[in-house]
GROMACS .gro file of C-alpha atoms in nm:
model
  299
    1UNK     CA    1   0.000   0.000   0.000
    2UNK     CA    2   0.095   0.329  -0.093
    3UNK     CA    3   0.026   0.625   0.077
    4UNK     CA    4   0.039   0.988   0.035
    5UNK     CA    5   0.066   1.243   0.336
    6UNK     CA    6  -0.253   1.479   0.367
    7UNK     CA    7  -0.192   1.707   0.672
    8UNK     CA    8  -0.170   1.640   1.033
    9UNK     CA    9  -0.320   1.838   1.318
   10UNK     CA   10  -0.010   1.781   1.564
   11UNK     CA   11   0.056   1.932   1.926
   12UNK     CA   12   0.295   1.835   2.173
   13UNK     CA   13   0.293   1.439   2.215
   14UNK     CA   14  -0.008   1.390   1.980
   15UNK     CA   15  -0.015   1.378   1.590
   16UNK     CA   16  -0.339   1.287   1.388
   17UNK     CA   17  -0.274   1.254   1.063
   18UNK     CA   18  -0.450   1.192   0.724
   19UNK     CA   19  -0.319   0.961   0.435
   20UNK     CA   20  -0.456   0.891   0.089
   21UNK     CA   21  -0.346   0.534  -0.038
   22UNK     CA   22  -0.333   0.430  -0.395
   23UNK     CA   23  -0.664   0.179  -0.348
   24UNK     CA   24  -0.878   0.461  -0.310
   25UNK     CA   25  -0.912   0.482   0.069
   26UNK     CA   26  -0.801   0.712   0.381
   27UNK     CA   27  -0.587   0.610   0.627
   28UNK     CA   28  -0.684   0.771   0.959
   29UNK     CA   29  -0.415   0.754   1.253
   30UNK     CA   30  -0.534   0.912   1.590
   31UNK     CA   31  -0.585   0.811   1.951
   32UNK     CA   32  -0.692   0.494   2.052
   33UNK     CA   33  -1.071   0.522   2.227
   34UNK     CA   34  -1.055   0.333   2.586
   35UNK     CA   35  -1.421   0.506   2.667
   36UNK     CA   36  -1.675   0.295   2.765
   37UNK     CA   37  -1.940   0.553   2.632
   38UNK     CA   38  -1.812   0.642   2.314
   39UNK     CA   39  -1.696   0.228   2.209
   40UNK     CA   40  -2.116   0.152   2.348
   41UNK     CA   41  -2.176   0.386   2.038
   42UNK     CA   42  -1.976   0.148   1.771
   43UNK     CA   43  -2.104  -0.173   1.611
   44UNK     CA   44  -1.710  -0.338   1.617
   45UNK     CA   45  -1.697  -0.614   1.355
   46UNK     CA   46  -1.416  -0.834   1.310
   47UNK     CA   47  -1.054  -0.674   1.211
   48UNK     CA   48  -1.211  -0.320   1.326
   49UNK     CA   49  -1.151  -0.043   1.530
   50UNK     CA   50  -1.161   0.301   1.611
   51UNK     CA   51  -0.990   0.626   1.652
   52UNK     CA   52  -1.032   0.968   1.794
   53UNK     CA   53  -0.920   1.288   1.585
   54UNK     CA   54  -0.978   1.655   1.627
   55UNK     CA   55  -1.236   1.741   1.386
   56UNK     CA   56  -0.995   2.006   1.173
   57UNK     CA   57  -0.828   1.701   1.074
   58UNK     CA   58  -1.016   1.679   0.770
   59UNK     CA   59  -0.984   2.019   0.675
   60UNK     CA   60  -0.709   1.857   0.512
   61UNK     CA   61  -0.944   1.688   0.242
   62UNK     CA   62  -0.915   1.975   0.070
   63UNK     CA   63  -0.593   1.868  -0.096
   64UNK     CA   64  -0.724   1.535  -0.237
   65UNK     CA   65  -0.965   1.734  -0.483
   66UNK     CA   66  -1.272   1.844  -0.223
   67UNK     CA   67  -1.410   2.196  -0.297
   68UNK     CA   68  -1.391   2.252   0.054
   69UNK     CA   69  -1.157   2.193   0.295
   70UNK     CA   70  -1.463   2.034   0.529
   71UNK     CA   71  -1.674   1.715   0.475
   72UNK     CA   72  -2.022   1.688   0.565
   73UNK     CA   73  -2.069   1.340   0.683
   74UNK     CA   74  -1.874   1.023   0.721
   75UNK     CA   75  -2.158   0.733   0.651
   76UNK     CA   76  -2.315   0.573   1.000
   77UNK     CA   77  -2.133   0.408   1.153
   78UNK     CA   78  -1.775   0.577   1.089
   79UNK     CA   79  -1.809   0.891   1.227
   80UNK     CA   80  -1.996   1.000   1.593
   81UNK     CA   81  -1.915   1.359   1.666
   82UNK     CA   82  -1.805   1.385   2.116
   83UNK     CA   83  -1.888   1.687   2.258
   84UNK     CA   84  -1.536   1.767   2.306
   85UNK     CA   85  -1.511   1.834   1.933
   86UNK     CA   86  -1.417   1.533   1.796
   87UNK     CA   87  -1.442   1.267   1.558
   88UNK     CA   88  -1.465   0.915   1.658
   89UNK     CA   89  -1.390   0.728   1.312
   90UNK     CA   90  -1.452   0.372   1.255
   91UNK     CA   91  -1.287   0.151   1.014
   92UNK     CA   92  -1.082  -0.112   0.940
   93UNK     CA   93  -0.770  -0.154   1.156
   94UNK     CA   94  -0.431  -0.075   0.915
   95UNK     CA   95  -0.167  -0.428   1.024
   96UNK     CA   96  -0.011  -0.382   0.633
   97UNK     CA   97   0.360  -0.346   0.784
   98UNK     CA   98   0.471  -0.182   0.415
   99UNK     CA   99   0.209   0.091   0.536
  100UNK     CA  100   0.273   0.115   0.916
  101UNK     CA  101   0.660   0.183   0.769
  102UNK     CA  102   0.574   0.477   0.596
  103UNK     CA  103   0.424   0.644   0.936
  104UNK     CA  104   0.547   0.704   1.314
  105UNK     CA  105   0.262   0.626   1.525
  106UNK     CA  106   0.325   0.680   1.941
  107UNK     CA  107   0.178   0.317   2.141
  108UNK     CA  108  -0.149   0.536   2.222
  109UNK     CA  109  -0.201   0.591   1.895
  110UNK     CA  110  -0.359   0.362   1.606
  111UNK     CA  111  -0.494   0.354   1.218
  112UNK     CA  112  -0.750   0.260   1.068
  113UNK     CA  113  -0.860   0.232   0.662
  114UNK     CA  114  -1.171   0.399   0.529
  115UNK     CA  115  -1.342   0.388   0.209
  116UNK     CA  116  -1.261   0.740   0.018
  117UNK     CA  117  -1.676   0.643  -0.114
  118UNK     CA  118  -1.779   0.687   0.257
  119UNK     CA  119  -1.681   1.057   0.278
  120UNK     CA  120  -1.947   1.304   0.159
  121UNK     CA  121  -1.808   1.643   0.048
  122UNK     CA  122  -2.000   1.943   0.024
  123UNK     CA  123  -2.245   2.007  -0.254
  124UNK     CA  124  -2.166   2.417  -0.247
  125UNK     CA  125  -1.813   2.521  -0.338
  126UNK     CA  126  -1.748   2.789  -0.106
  127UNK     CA  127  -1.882   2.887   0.200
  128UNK     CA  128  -1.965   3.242   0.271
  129UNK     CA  129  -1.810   3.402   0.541
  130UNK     CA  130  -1.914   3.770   0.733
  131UNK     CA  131  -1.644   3.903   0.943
  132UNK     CA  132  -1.664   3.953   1.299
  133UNK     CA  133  -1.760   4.315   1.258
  134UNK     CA  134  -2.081   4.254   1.046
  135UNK     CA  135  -2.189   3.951   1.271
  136UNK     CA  136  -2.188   4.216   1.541
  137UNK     CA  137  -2.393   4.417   1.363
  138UNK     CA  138  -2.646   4.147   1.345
  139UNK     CA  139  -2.618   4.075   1.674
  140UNK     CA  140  -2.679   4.424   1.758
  141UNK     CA  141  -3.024   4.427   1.558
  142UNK     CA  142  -3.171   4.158   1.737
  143UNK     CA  143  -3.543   4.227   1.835
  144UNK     CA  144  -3.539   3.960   2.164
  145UNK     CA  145  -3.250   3.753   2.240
  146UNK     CA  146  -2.854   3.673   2.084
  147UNK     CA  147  -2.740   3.344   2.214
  148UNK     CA  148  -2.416   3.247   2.216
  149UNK     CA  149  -2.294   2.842   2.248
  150UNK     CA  150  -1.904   2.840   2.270
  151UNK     CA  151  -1.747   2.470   2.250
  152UNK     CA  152  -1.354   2.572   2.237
  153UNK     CA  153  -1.083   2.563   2.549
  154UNK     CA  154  -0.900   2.825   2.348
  155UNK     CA  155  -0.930   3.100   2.125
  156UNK     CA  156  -0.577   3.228   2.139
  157UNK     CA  157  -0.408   3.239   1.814
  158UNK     CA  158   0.004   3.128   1.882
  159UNK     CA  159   0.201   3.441   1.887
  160UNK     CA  160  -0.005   3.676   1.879
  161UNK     CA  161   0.017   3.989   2.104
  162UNK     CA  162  -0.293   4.096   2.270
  163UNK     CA  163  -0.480   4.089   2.593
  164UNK     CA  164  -0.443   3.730   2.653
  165UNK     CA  165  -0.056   3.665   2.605
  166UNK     CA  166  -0.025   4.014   2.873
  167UNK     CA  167  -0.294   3.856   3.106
  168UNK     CA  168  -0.054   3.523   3.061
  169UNK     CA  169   0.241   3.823   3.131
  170UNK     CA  170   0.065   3.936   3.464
  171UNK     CA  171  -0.073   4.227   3.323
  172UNK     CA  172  -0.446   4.290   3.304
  173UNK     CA  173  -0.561   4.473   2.987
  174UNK     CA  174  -0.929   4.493   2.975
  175UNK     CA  175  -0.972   4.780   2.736
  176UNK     CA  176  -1.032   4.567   2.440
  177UNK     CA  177  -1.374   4.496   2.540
  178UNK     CA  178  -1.510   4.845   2.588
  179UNK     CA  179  -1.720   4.821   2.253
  180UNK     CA  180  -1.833   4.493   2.291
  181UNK     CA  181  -1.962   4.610   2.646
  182UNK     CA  182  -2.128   4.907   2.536
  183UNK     CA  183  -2.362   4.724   2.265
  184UNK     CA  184  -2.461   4.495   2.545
  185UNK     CA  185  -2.557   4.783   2.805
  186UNK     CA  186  -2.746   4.914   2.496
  187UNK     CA  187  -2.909   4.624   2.477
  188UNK     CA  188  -2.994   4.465   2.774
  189UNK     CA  189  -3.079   4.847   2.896
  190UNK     CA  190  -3.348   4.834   2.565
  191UNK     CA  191  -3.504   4.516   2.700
  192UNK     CA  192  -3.290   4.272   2.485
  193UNK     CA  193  -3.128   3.945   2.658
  194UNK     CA  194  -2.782   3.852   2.541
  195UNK     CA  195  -2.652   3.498   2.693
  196UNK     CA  196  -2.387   3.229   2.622
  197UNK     CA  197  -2.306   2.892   2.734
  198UNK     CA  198  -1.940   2.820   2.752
  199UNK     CA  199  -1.875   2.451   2.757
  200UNK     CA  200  -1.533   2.370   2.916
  201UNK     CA  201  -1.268   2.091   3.033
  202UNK     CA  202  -1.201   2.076   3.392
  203UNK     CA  203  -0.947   2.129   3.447
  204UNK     CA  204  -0.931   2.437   3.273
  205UNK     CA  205  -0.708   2.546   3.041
  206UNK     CA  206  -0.561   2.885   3.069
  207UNK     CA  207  -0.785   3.087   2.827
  208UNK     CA  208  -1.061   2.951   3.031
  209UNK     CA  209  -0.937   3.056   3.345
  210UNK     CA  210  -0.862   3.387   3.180
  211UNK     CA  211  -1.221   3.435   3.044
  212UNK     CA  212  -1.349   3.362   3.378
  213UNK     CA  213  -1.162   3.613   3.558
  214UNK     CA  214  -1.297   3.876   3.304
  215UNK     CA  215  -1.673   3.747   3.264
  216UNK     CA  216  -1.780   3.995   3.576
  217UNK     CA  217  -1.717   4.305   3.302
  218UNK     CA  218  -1.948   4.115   3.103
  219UNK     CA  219  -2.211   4.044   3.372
  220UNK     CA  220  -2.190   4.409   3.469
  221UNK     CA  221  -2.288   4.534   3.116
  222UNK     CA  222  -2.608   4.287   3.097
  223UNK     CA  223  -2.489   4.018   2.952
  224UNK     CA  224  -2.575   3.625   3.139
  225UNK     CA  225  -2.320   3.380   3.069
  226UNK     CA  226  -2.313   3.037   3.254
  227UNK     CA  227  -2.052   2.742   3.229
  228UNK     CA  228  -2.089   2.375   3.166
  229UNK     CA  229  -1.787   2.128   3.229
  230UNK     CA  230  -1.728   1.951   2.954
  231UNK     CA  231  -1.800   1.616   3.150
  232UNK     CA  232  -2.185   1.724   3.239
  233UNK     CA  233  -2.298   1.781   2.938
  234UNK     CA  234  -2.625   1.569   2.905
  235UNK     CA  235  -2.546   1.194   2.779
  236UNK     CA  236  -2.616   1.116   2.432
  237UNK     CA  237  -2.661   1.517   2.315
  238UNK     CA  238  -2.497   1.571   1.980
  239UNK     CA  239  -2.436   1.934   1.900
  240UNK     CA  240  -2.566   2.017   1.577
  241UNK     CA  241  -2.349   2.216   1.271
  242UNK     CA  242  -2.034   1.973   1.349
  243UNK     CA  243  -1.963   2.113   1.687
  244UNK     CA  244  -1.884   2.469   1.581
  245UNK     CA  245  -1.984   2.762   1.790
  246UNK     CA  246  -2.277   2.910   1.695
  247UNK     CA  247  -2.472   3.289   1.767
  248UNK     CA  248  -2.877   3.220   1.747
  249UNK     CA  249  -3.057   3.547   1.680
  250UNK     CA  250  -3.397   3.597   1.764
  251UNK     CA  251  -3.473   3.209   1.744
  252UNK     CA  252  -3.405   3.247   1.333
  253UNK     CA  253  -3.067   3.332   1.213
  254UNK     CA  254  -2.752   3.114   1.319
  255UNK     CA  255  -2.420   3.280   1.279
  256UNK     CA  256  -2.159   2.973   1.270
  257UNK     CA  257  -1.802   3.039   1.353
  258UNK     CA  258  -1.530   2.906   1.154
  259UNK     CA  259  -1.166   2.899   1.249
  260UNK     CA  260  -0.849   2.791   1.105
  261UNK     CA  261  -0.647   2.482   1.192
  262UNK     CA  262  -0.417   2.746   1.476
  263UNK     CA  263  -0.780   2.892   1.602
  264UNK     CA  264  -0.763   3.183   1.448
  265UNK     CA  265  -1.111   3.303   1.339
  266UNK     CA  266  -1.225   3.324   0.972
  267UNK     CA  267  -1.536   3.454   1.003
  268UNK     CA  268  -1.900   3.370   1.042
  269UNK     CA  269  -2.151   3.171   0.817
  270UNK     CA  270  -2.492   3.226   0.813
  271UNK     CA  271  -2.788   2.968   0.869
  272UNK     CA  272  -3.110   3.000   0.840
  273UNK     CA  273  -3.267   2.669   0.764
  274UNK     CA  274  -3.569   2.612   0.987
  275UNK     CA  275  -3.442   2.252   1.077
  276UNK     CA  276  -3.126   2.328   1.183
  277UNK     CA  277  -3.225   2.659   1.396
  278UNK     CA  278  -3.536   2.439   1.568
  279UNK     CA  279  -3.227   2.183   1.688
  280UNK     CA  280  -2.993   2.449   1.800
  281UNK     CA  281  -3.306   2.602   2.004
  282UNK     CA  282  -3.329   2.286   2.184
  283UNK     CA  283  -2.977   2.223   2.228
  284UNK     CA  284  -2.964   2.599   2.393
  285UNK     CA  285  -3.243   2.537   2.605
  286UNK     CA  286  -3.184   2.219   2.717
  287UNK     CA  287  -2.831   2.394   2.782
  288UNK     CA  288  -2.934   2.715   2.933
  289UNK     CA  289  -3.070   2.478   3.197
  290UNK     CA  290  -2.831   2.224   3.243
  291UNK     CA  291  -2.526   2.510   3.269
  292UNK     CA  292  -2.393   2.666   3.619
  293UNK     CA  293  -2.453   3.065   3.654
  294UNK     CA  294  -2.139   3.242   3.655
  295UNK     CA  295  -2.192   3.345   3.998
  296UNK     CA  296  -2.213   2.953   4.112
  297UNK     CA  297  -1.895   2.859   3.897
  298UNK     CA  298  -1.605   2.828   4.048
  299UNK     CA  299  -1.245   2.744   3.829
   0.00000   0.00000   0.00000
């Protein structure tokens, strides 16, 4: 078997990566799944398995000839989508040693071999993207209620010098949200409710710890924002648009982030099909409820 190297979505001690081989399948090596929840979700036939990958992985699709660097599906049962933003993928488990020489896999780490006819691409060729300034705008037109659901442990883009990497520094720079603050208090003081949901790992990673510490400013201004470890979210919920964050606006417009492969935002897509918006109302309520009030939260 003969493969050629996709893209990887490596950190320190981990490194997904995505093949193509020359008998039209994928090779997918990530983490090896030791859950008890998530395997209870797999059908396991003989000579299969399972891995874990981030779900940017497959951004990397794009260079074997998708329009878009995203897929839309993998067929049942390959692909269940954690609410820590990943993909479990199910296939057949790579033991070709030609293959397994061509790659460097760590013991916690295995492959497995999917069909390249499983993966769905999108039927659109581009996505259209607002920028952060015009989904604001939006958000600032709202008749009744902005919702936010946030899904990331970090929206820090590496090496970049803001309020984050000074906060990370010891110094406290809160000036960059004085016109994000002033919309709210317009808001809220017009009779508007803006709220979020910020879905975390405990323990938290330092973004998290550094929104927390700042999320009084926002609580000041009107705005209700409540946490949910990562761990209580309610068994068996699947977040709907492929775990991205997503802005609901007056129970009829989604605003769906997109980020890079480093987390650096790209922009905002807009959804407004009535399907999808009636499933992320009930994933927010159910949400809204479930979550701890910022007040109750403690890091």
């Amino acid at each position: 078997m003969q493969l050629r190297f996709l893209g990887e979505n490596s950190k320190v001690g981990d490194c997904p990566t995505l093949y193509a081989t020359d008998r039209d399948t994928y090779l997918v090596q990530g983490w090896k799944i030791f859950a008890n929840d998530l395997l209870a979700q797999l059908d396991l036939g003989e000579g299969e398995t399972a891995v874990e990958v981030p779900t940017e992985l497959f951004e990397h699709l794009e260079k074997d000839g998708h329009l878009s660097g995203e897929f839309r599906r993998l067929e049942d049962p390959l692909m269940v989508l954690t609410p820590g933003g990943t993909y479990v993928v199910q296939g057949w488990e790579v033991a070709d040693p030609e293959a397994l020489s061509q790659m460097s896999i760590p013991d916690y780490e295995t492959v497995v071999e999917v069909s390249k006819a499983a993966i769905t691409a999108p039927r659109r060729n581009h996505v259209e993207l607002i920028s952060s300034t015009e989904r604001n705008r939006l958000i600032e037109s709202v008749a009744h209620d902005a919702f936010h659901l946030e899904l990331r442990d970090d929206y820090s883009v590496p090496l970049e010098d803001g309020p984050y990497e000074k906060w990370l520094g010891g110094v406290v720079d809160d000036d960059f949200m004085g016109p994000w603050l002033s919309m709210i208090r317009q808001l809220t003081q017009g009779g508007k409710t803006v709220r979020r949901v910020r879905v975390v790992t405990e323990p938290h990673a330092p973004y998290v710890r550094w929104e927390h510490e700042g999320t009084p400013l926002n609580e000041q201004a009107g705005e209700q924002i409540r946490w949910l470890p990562r761990h209580e979210v309610p068994e068996g919920l699947s977040f709907p648009l492929a775990g991205k964050d997503w802005w609901l606006l007056d129970d009829r417009l989604l605003a769906v982030g997109h980020f890079d492969g480093s987390g650096r935002v790209l922009g905002s897509e807009l959804v407004d099909d009535p399907e999808t918006v009636a499933e992320c109302i009930r994933v927010r309520d159910l949400l809204w409820e479930t979550a701890i009030r910022h007040s109750e939260y403690k890091p």
